[in-house]
Amino acid sequence: MKQALLVINSGSSSVKFAAYDVARPDSALARIANGRIEGIGGKPRLLVWGQDGALLEDSRISVSADPVLGPEEAFEALFDWLGRHAAGRTLLAVGHRVVHGGERFARPARVTPEILAQLDGFTPLAPLHQPHNLSAIRAIASLLPELAQVACFDTEFHATQPWVAQACALPRHITEAGVKRYGFHGLSYEYIASVLPGHLGAAANGRVVVAHLGNGASLCAMQDRRSVASTMGFTALDGLMMGTRCGSLDPGVVLYLMSGLGMSVQAVEKLLYEQSGLLGVSGISGDMRTVEASDTPEARQAIELYVYRVGQQLGSLAAPLGGLDALVFTAGIGENSASLRRRVCEDAAWLGVALDEDANQAQASGPRCISTPGSRVAVWVIPTNEELMIARHTQAVLQGRGAHDWRADGM
Ligand code: ADP
């Protein structure tokens, strides 16, 4: 009997998923399909693409009693589709991206009701993501109670950071209560770290900064392919300017918003997570494509500030690394916006970055080097694959191996 794994990345208005064949006897994973349910809370649609990228499904999901589609109905529609296209496969387990694992979860975990309750405790630290990650687990547990579910954490990869990179300069009792810099986008960084040797050779183990520039955005400094520092901290708000999040901000601003402007905690949370970043500064959109396509002065300034912040934070990571051997761009903006990469690389010339503009502009989608042969810093674009990392960890947990040994990938 053929077996499959399902990976879920559940957000506020969409659920992304990918299904993998567990081929025997070597347990290699091959993606069979991927897709998303979009428009949750509005007019929901199910979109599925096959192995070869061909669109297999694009349909409205009919909503029964309630006019708004909840997570359970969304997953019912997904499992219905998967059941009709299973081709004799049985579903072994579901692996989930869970943004915050706090101090307690340094490895992927098979979800139990107790673990779910503990993960609920991190919701205030990741209000944009954690509730949706967990409601997906709950919805699937109520639909298919016997199905194994594994949580894989975005914080996990950063557990190797030295104390100084994780510490906040706050009184000890606050730090001991868990207020420290965790870092995020760990599943993306782990994937990039796993494929680095295949592309960079020996330089993979040198001083590398990976720029994950998507709707959320952060930089990770790696030495020997382990995280030594990250621009995101206690929450996924810190560091770079993002689609709708502000990034680094003087904490005095938060105090002023509340005590000076009388804003409530909820209003400040909404402002910083959902109304700031590219959206707030451009006044148009939090989507880079839309902002790049606009020629208003506000849109231009939004990109200028975005680039300035990437450069500034790149410098802040080059400092603990003691220089830079490689810079890797990944995620939606990092993989697709040649003009953003050019501007970031121009500002990073002082670090030894020399961009090959033809290579940067080339229409390509796979991993590629975009620096000149003489550049002191190798610059690469490497598409990320968080779903594959989650599938590999899920499989490892099911096999009792605890976590996937990504350092051995591609060696
Ligand atoms: P998420 O963090 O939700 O996974 P993605 O990694 O898909 O997000 O990144 C989404 C971002 O990538 C959006 O700001 C989008 O505009 C941007 N993006 C995607 N393609 C392009 C492109 N061709 N040029 C500029 N930005 C792009």
Short mmCIF file of C-alpha atoms and ligand atoms in Angstrom, two decimals:
data_model
loop_
_atom_site.label_atom_id
_atom_site.label_comp_id
_atom_site.label_asym_id
_atom_site.label_seq_id
_atom_site.Cartn_x
_atom_site.Cartn_y
_atom_site.Cartn_z
CA MET A 1 0.00 0.00 0.00
CA LYS A 2 1.41 3.40 -1.00
CA GLN A 3 1.65 6.04 1.72
CA ALA A 4 1.53 9.83 1.73
CA LEU A 5 2.24 12.77 4.02
CA LEU A 6 0.41 16.07 4.06
CA VAL A 7 2.04 19.36 5.03
CA ILE A 8 -0.06 22.32 6.20
CA ASN A 9 0.93 25.96 6.56
CA SER A 10 -2.16 27.66 7.88
CA GLY A 11 -2.51 31.46 7.87
CA SER A 12 -5.24 33.98 8.61
CA SER A 13 -7.01 33.93 5.26
CA SER A 14 -5.39 31.02 3.45
CA VAL A 15 -4.13 27.50 4.03
CA LYS A 16 -1.17 26.32 1.97
CA PHE A 17 -0.60 22.60 1.64
CA ALA A 18 1.62 20.05 -0.05
CA ALA A 19 1.26 16.27 -0.33
CA TYR A 20 4.21 13.88 -0.57
CA ASP A 21 4.54 10.28 -1.64
CA VAL A 22 6.51 8.23 0.85
CA ALA A 23 8.36 6.01 -1.60
CA ARG A 24 9.68 2.74 -0.31
CA PRO A 25 12.10 1.26 0.57
CA ASP A 26 14.35 4.34 0.94
CA SER A 27 11.67 6.61 2.43
CA ALA A 28 12.51 9.38 -0.07
CA LEU A 29 9.80 12.03 -0.35
CA ALA A 30 8.40 13.10 -3.70
CA ARG A 31 5.88 15.93 -3.91
CA ILE A 32 2.67 14.80 -5.57
CA ALA A 33 0.64 17.98 -5.33
CA ASN A 34 0.52 21.35 -3.66
CA GLY A 35 -2.07 24.04 -3.36
CA ARG A 36 -3.98 26.42 -1.18
CA ILE A 37 -7.39 27.23 0.12
CA GLU A 38 -7.80 30.97 -0.17
CA GLY A 39 -10.55 33.35 0.79
CA ILE A 40 -11.26 31.78 4.18
CA GLY A 41 -13.78 34.08 5.81
CA GLY A 42 -14.96 35.27 2.39
CA LYS A 43 -15.49 33.38 -0.87
CA PRO A 44 -13.31 30.30 -0.43
CA ARG A 45 -11.55 28.59 -3.34
CA LEU A 46 -9.51 25.43 -3.55
CA LEU A 47 -6.50 25.49 -5.87
CA VAL A 48 -4.33 22.44 -6.50
CA TRP A 49 -1.30 21.98 -8.74
CA GLY A 50 0.22 18.64 -9.72
CA GLN A 51 3.82 17.43 -9.65
CA ASP A 52 4.57 19.06 -13.00
CA GLY A 53 3.04 22.42 -12.00
CA ALA A 54 -0.17 21.89 -14.01
CA LEU A 55 -3.35 23.25 -12.41
CA LEU A 56 -5.48 20.28 -11.28
CA GLU A 57 -8.26 22.08 -9.44
CA ASP A 58 -9.65 25.60 -9.21
CA SER A 59 -13.08 25.55 -7.64
CA ARG A 60 -15.32 27.41 -5.23
CA ILE A 61 -15.86 25.66 -1.91
CA SER A 62 -19.55 25.61 -1.09
CA VAL A 63 -20.26 26.89 2.38
CA SER A 64 -23.10 25.11 4.15
CA ALA A 65 -24.90 26.71 7.09
CA ASP A 66 -22.62 29.53 8.10
CA PRO A 67 -21.90 32.19 5.45
CA VAL A 68 -18.28 32.18 6.57
CA LEU A 69 -16.01 29.19 5.96
CA GLY A 70 -14.35 28.02 9.17
CA PRO A 71 -11.18 25.90 9.38
CA GLU A 72 -13.12 22.64 9.79
CA GLU A 73 -15.10 23.16 6.60
CA ALA A 74 -11.93 24.20 4.78
CA PHE A 75 -10.16 21.00 5.79
CA GLU A 76 -13.23 18.92 5.03
CA ALA A 77 -13.07 20.24 1.46
CA LEU A 78 -9.35 19.53 1.27
CA PHE A 79 -9.62 15.97 2.62
CA ASP A 80 -12.53 15.33 0.31
CA TRP A 81 -10.37 16.33 -2.68
CA LEU A 82 -7.39 14.32 -1.41
CA GLY A 83 -9.63 11.28 -0.86
CA ARG A 84 -10.89 11.48 -4.45
CA HIS A 85 -7.33 11.74 -5.81
CA ALA A 86 -5.55 9.39 -3.38
CA ALA A 87 -4.93 6.76 -6.08
CA GLY A 88 -4.68 3.99 -3.50
CA ARG A 89 -2.48 5.90 -1.04
CA THR A 90 -3.14 6.06 2.69
CA LEU A 91 -2.39 9.23 4.60
CA LEU A 92 0.27 8.55 7.27
CA ALA A 93 0.33 11.92 9.03
CA VAL A 94 0.00 15.68 8.74
CA GLY A 95 2.98 17.95 9.44
CA HIS A 96 2.31 21.55 10.43
CA ARG A 97 4.30 24.73 10.44
CA VAL A 98 3.93 26.20 13.92
CA VAL A 99 5.51 29.60 14.25
CA HIS A 100 6.35 29.69 17.95
CA GLY A 101 7.69 26.80 20.01
CA GLY A 102 8.97 28.97 22.86
CA GLU A 103 11.80 27.61 24.99
CA ARG A 104 10.09 24.29 25.48
CA PHE A 105 10.06 22.96 21.93
CA ALA A 106 13.52 22.68 20.42
CA ARG A 107 12.50 19.73 18.19
CA PRO A 108 9.42 18.76 16.17
CA ALA A 109 6.72 17.22 18.34
CA ARG A 110 3.86 14.79 17.78
CA VAL A 111 0.82 16.75 18.85
CA THR A 112 -1.17 15.68 21.90
CA PRO A 113 -3.91 17.67 23.67
CA GLU A 114 -1.33 18.64 26.36
CA ILE A 115 1.15 19.92 23.77
CA LEU A 116 -1.60 21.84 22.01
CA ALA A 117 -2.48 23.54 25.31
CA GLN A 118 1.18 24.49 25.84
CA LEU A 119 1.41 25.90 22.30
CA ASP A 120 -1.69 28.00 22.97
CA GLY A 121 0.40 29.79 25.59
CA PHE A 122 2.61 31.26 22.84
CA THR A 123 -0.30 32.86 20.97
CA PRO A 124 0.31 36.36 22.41
CA LEU A 125 3.89 36.13 21.07
CA ALA A 126 2.76 35.40 17.50
CA PRO A 127 -0.82 36.68 17.20
CA LEU A 128 -0.71 36.82 13.40
CA HIS A 129 0.22 33.15 12.97
CA GLN A 130 -0.01 30.90 16.04
CA PRO A 131 -3.84 30.88 16.40
CA HIS A 132 -4.24 29.85 12.75
CA ASN A 133 -1.49 27.20 12.98
CA LEU A 134 -3.22 25.69 16.01
CA SER A 135 -6.77 25.92 14.74
CA ALA A 136 -5.68 23.86 11.71
CA ILE A 137 -4.40 21.14 14.07
CA ARG A 138 -7.65 21.25 16.06
CA ALA A 139 -9.83 21.13 12.95
CA ILE A 140 -7.99 18.10 11.58
CA ALA A 141 -8.06 16.37 14.99
CA SER A 142 -11.82 16.73 15.12
CA LEU A 143 -12.26 15.47 11.53
CA LEU A 144 -9.75 12.60 11.76
CA PRO A 145 -8.98 11.94 15.44
CA GLU A 146 -6.72 8.93 14.74
CA LEU A 147 -4.45 10.73 12.27
CA ALA A 148 -0.95 11.55 13.59
CA GLN A 149 -0.12 15.27 13.55
CA VAL A 150 3.38 16.71 13.96
CA ALA A 151 4.23 20.32 14.82
CA CYS A 152 7.44 21.75 13.33
CA PHE A 153 8.63 25.05 14.76
CA ASP A 154 9.99 28.19 13.12
CA THR A 155 11.92 29.01 16.29
CA GLU A 156 13.79 25.70 16.40
CA PHE A 157 16.67 26.47 14.01
CA HIS A 158 17.81 29.40 16.15
CA ALA A 159 18.33 27.38 19.34
CA THR A 160 22.07 27.24 18.46
CA GLN A 161 22.52 31.00 18.86
CA PRO A 162 24.95 32.10 21.57
CA TRP A 163 23.56 33.65 24.73
CA VAL A 164 24.43 37.20 23.68
CA ALA A 165 22.40 36.90 20.47
CA GLN A 166 19.34 35.69 22.37
CA ALA A 167 19.50 37.97 25.39
CA CYS A 168 17.45 41.10 25.95
CA ALA A 169 19.14 43.61 28.25
CA LEU A 170 16.33 43.33 30.76
CA PRO A 171 16.34 42.30 34.42
CA ARG A 172 17.12 38.62 34.99
CA HIS A 173 13.68 37.67 36.24
CA ILE A 174 12.13 38.88 32.97
CA THR A 175 14.62 36.89 30.89
CA GLU A 176 14.01 33.85 33.09
CA ALA A 177 10.28 34.19 32.36
CA GLY A 178 11.14 33.44 28.69
CA VAL A 179 11.53 36.98 27.34
CA LYS A 180 14.43 36.43 24.95
CA ARG A 181 15.14 36.58 21.23
CA TYR A 182 13.85 33.37 19.60
CA GLY A 183 14.10 34.15 15.88
CA PHE A 184 11.70 32.85 13.20
CA HIS A 185 11.56 31.54 9.60
CA GLY A 186 13.63 28.65 10.98
CA LEU A 187 12.17 26.02 8.63
CA SER A 188 13.13 28.13 5.64
CA TYR A 189 16.67 28.70 6.99
CA GLU A 190 17.04 25.02 7.79
CA TYR A 191 16.16 24.11 4.21
CA ILE A 192 18.61 26.67 2.80
CA ALA A 193 21.33 25.44 5.21
CA SER A 194 20.67 21.87 4.04
CA VAL A 195 21.30 22.69 0.37
CA LEU A 196 24.10 25.27 0.81
CA PRO A 197 27.04 22.84 0.42
CA GLY A 198 25.69 21.65 -2.94
CA HIS A 199 25.81 25.23 -4.25
CA LEU A 200 28.55 27.03 -2.33
CA GLY A 201 30.96 24.18 -1.62
CA ALA A 202 33.31 24.92 1.29
CA ALA A 203 32.00 28.50 1.59
CA ALA A 204 28.71 27.02 2.88
CA ASN A 205 30.35 26.60 6.27
CA GLY A 206 31.70 30.14 6.28
CA ARG A 207 30.03 33.43 7.22
CA VAL A 208 26.65 33.40 5.49
CA VAL A 209 23.63 35.69 5.75
CA VAL A 210 20.34 34.38 4.38
CA ALA A 211 17.71 37.01 3.56
CA HIS A 212 14.21 35.51 3.76
CA LEU A 213 12.17 38.30 2.16
CA GLY A 214 8.51 37.32 1.89
CA ASN A 215 5.39 38.84 3.44
CA GLY A 216 7.26 38.34 6.69
CA ALA A 217 10.97 39.08 6.38
CA SER A 218 14.12 38.42 8.35
CA LEU A 219 17.84 37.83 8.01
CA CYS A 220 19.74 34.96 9.58
CA ALA A 221 23.49 34.93 10.18
CA MET A 222 24.99 31.45 9.90
CA GLN A 223 28.41 30.13 10.70
CA ASP A 224 29.07 26.47 9.95
CA ARG A 225 25.41 26.40 8.72
CA ARG A 226 24.11 27.07 12.24
CA SER A 227 22.16 30.14 13.26
CA VAL A 228 24.31 32.58 15.23
CA ALA A 229 22.01 35.62 15.04
CA SER A 230 18.72 36.70 13.50
CA THR A 231 16.95 40.00 12.97
CA MET A 232 13.68 38.66 14.40
CA GLY A 233 13.51 38.44 18.16
CA PHE A 234 10.96 37.69 20.86
CA THR A 235 8.17 38.02 18.31
CA ALA A 236 8.04 38.08 14.51
CA LEU A 237 7.73 41.89 14.64
CA ASP A 238 11.39 42.75 15.12
CA GLY A 239 14.07 43.47 12.55
CA LEU A 240 13.30 44.21 8.91
CA MET A 241 10.37 46.25 7.66
CA MET A 242 7.82 43.78 6.23
CA GLY A 243 4.60 43.70 4.23
CA THR A 244 2.44 44.96 7.08
CA ARG A 245 4.78 44.72 10.11
CA CYS A 246 6.94 47.59 11.27
CA GLY A 247 10.19 45.78 12.13
CA SER A 248 12.60 47.33 14.65
CA LEU A 249 10.99 50.13 16.59
CA ASP A 250 12.05 52.19 19.58
CA PRO A 251 10.04 50.61 22.44
CA GLY A 252 9.36 54.16 23.60
CA VAL A 253 7.05 54.51 20.58
CA VAL A 254 4.84 51.72 21.96
CA LEU A 255 4.69 53.45 25.34
CA TYR A 256 3.80 56.74 23.67
CA LEU A 257 1.06 55.16 21.51
CA MET A 258 -0.59 53.87 24.65
CA SER A 259 0.05 56.57 27.23
CA GLY A 260 0.32 59.60 24.90
CA LEU A 261 -2.23 58.71 22.21
CA GLY A 262 -4.46 56.56 24.41
CA MET A 263 -4.38 53.54 22.10
CA SER A 264 -5.45 50.19 23.53
CA VAL A 265 -3.15 47.16 23.52
CA GLN A 266 -5.32 45.62 20.78
CA ALA A 267 -5.14 48.76 18.64
CA VAL A 268 -1.34 48.92 19.00
CA GLU A 269 -1.06 45.23 18.13
CA LYS A 270 -3.14 45.76 14.99
CA LEU A 271 -1.11 48.83 14.04
CA LEU A 272 2.27 47.13 14.39
CA TYR A 273 1.36 43.76 12.85
CA GLU A 274 -1.21 44.63 10.21
CA GLN A 275 -1.08 48.31 9.27
CA SER A 276 2.62 49.16 9.16
CA GLY A 277 5.55 48.14 6.95
CA LEU A 278 5.16 48.52 3.18
CA LEU A 279 1.41 49.04 3.60
CA GLY A 280 1.73 51.74 6.23
CA VAL A 281 4.50 53.70 4.52
CA SER A 282 3.21 53.40 0.93
CA GLY A 283 -0.44 53.81 1.90
CA ILE A 284 -1.17 51.45 -1.01
CA SER A 285 -0.37 47.84 -0.26
CA GLY A 286 1.73 45.43 1.77
CA ASP A 287 2.45 43.45 -1.40
CA MET A 288 5.84 44.26 -2.90
CA ARG A 289 4.68 43.70 -6.49
CA THR A 290 1.94 46.30 -6.09
CA VAL A 291 4.26 48.78 -4.38
CA GLU A 292 6.96 48.30 -7.04
CA ALA A 293 4.37 48.89 -9.77
CA SER A 294 3.30 52.22 -8.26
CA ASP A 295 5.07 55.48 -8.97
CA THR A 296 3.73 57.55 -6.10
CA PRO A 297 6.39 59.23 -3.91
CA GLU A 298 5.07 57.26 -0.91
CA ALA A 299 5.54 53.93 -2.71
CA ARG A 300 9.09 54.93 -3.71
CA GLN A 301 9.85 55.92 -0.13
CA ALA A 302 8.43 52.64 1.17
CA ILE A 303 10.90 50.71 -1.00
CA GLU A 304 13.72 53.08 -0.08
CA LEU A 305 13.06 52.44 3.61
CA TYR A 306 12.74 48.69 3.02
CA VAL A 307 16.14 48.60 1.29
CA TYR A 308 17.71 50.87 3.92
CA ARG A 309 16.56 48.56 6.69
CA VAL A 310 17.85 45.42 4.93
CA GLY A 311 21.26 47.12 4.51
CA GLN A 312 21.33 48.34 8.08
CA GLN A 313 20.45 44.94 9.50
CA LEU A 314 22.82 43.16 7.16
CA GLY A 315 25.58 45.26 8.73
CA SER A 316 24.32 44.32 12.19
CA LEU A 317 24.74 40.62 11.32
CA ALA A 318 28.09 41.06 9.54
CA ALA A 319 29.43 42.42 12.83
CA PRO A 320 29.00 39.25 14.94
CA LEU A 321 30.10 37.15 11.93
CA GLY A 322 33.23 39.29 11.55
CA GLY A 323 32.57 39.81 7.82
CA LEU A 324 30.65 38.05 5.09
CA ASP A 325 31.44 35.21 2.65
CA ALA A 326 28.00 34.68 1.12
CA LEU A 327 24.61 36.35 0.89
CA VAL A 328 21.56 34.29 -0.09
CA PHE A 329 18.19 35.70 -1.17
CA THR A 330 15.06 33.61 -0.73
CA ALA A 331 11.21 33.76 -0.40
CA GLY A 332 8.75 35.72 -2.57
CA ILE A 333 10.61 39.03 -2.79
CA GLY A 334 14.12 37.60 -2.47
CA GLU A 335 13.51 35.05 -5.23
CA ASN A 336 11.58 37.29 -7.63
CA SER A 337 12.46 40.95 -7.31
CA ALA A 338 15.66 41.62 -9.27
CA SER A 339 15.39 45.35 -8.61
CA LEU A 340 15.19 44.86 -4.84
CA ARG A 341 18.20 42.52 -4.94
CA ARG A 342 20.16 45.04 -7.01
CA ARG A 343 19.48 47.85 -4.56
CA VAL A 344 20.38 45.73 -1.54
CA CYS A 345 23.60 44.55 -3.22
CA GLU A 346 24.59 48.10 -4.24
CA ASP A 347 24.28 49.20 -0.61
CA ALA A 348 26.32 46.18 0.50
CA ALA A 349 29.30 46.99 -1.75
CA TRP A 350 31.26 48.00 1.36
CA LEU A 351 31.08 44.36 2.51
CA GLY A 352 32.63 43.15 -0.75
CA VAL A 353 29.41 42.41 -2.65
CA ALA A 354 29.69 42.80 -6.45
CA LEU A 355 26.52 41.90 -8.34
CA ASP A 356 26.49 40.48 -11.87
CA GLU A 357 23.50 42.48 -13.12
CA ASP A 358 22.90 40.22 -16.16
CA ALA A 359 22.75 37.15 -13.91
CA ASN A 360 20.53 39.06 -11.50
CA GLN A 361 18.07 40.05 -14.25
CA ALA A 362 18.04 36.64 -15.99
CA GLN A 363 14.64 34.97 -16.12
CA ALA A 364 15.32 31.87 -14.05
CA SER A 365 13.63 30.08 -11.21
CA GLY A 366 16.15 27.66 -9.73
CA PRO A 367 19.17 28.22 -7.46
CA ARG A 368 21.67 30.55 -9.12
CA CYS A 369 24.76 32.63 -8.40
CA ILE A 370 24.26 36.32 -9.20
CA SER A 371 27.62 37.80 -8.12
CA THR A 372 30.59 38.51 -10.38
CA PRO A 373 33.45 35.96 -10.42
CA GLY A 374 35.61 38.54 -8.59
CA SER A 375 33.07 39.37 -5.88
CA ARG A 376 34.49 38.81 -2.38
CA VAL A 377 30.99 37.81 -1.27
CA ALA A 378 29.17 35.11 -3.26
CA VAL A 379 25.57 36.18 -3.84
CA TRP A 380 22.95 33.51 -4.53
CA VAL A 381 19.23 33.19 -5.11
CA ILE A 382 17.98 29.90 -3.66
CA PRO A 383 14.25 29.12 -3.64
CA THR A 384 13.16 28.00 -0.20
CA ASN A 385 11.16 24.86 0.53
CA GLU A 386 9.73 24.95 4.03
CA GLU A 387 7.13 22.30 3.12
CA LEU A 388 9.81 19.71 2.30
CA MET A 389 11.54 20.39 5.61
CA ILE A 390 8.25 19.87 7.47
CA ALA A 391 7.57 16.65 5.55
CA ARG A 392 11.05 15.33 6.37
CA HIS A 393 10.70 16.15 10.07
CA THR A 394 7.22 14.61 10.16
CA GLN A 395 8.54 11.42 8.64
CA ALA A 396 11.46 11.36 11.12
CA VAL A 397 9.10 11.78 14.08
CA LEU A 398 6.90 8.94 12.82
CA GLN A 399 9.96 6.73 12.44
CA GLY A 400 11.06 7.53 16.00
CA ARG A 401 14.13 9.49 14.85
CA GLY A 402 13.03 12.67 16.67
CA ALA A 403 14.00 15.10 13.90
CA HIS A 404 15.33 14.96 10.37
CA ASP A 405 19.14 15.20 10.19
CA TRP A 406 19.24 17.99 7.58
CA ARG A 407 23.02 18.41 7.88
CA ALA A 408 23.38 15.11 6.04
CA ASP A 409 21.15 16.19 3.11
CA GLY A 410 22.91 16.33 -0.23
CA MET A 411 26.34 15.50 1.27
P1 ADP B 1 4.73 34.35 2.54
O1 ADP B 1 5.61 35.01 3.58
O2 ADP B 1 3.28 34.61 2.74
O3 ADP B 1 5.08 32.91 2.25
P2 ADP B 1 5.97 34.89 -0.01
O4 ADP B 1 7.29 34.29 0.34
O5 ADP B 1 5.15 34.22 -1.04
O6 ADP B 1 5.09 35.18 1.25
O7 ADP B 1 6.26 36.40 -0.48
C1 ADP B 1 5.24 37.27 -0.82
C2 ADP B 1 5.87 38.57 -1.27
O8 ADP B 1 6.66 38.33 -2.44
C3 ADP B 1 4.83 39.62 -1.65
O9 ADP B 1 5.23 40.90 -1.15
C4 ADP B 1 4.90 39.62 -3.16
O10 ADP B 1 4.55 40.85 -3.74
C5 ADP B 1 6.37 39.35 -3.37
N1 ADP B 1 6.64 38.93 -4.74
C6 ADP B 1 6.27 37.79 -5.36
N2 ADP B 1 6.67 37.82 -6.66
C7 ADP B 1 7.27 39.01 -6.86
C8 ADP B 1 7.88 39.67 -7.98
N3 ADP B 1 7.93 39.08 -9.18
N4 ADP B 1 8.41 40.89 -7.81
C9 ADP B 1 8.35 41.50 -6.61
N5 ADP B 1 7.81 40.95 -5.51
C10 ADP B 1 7.27 39.72 -5.63
#
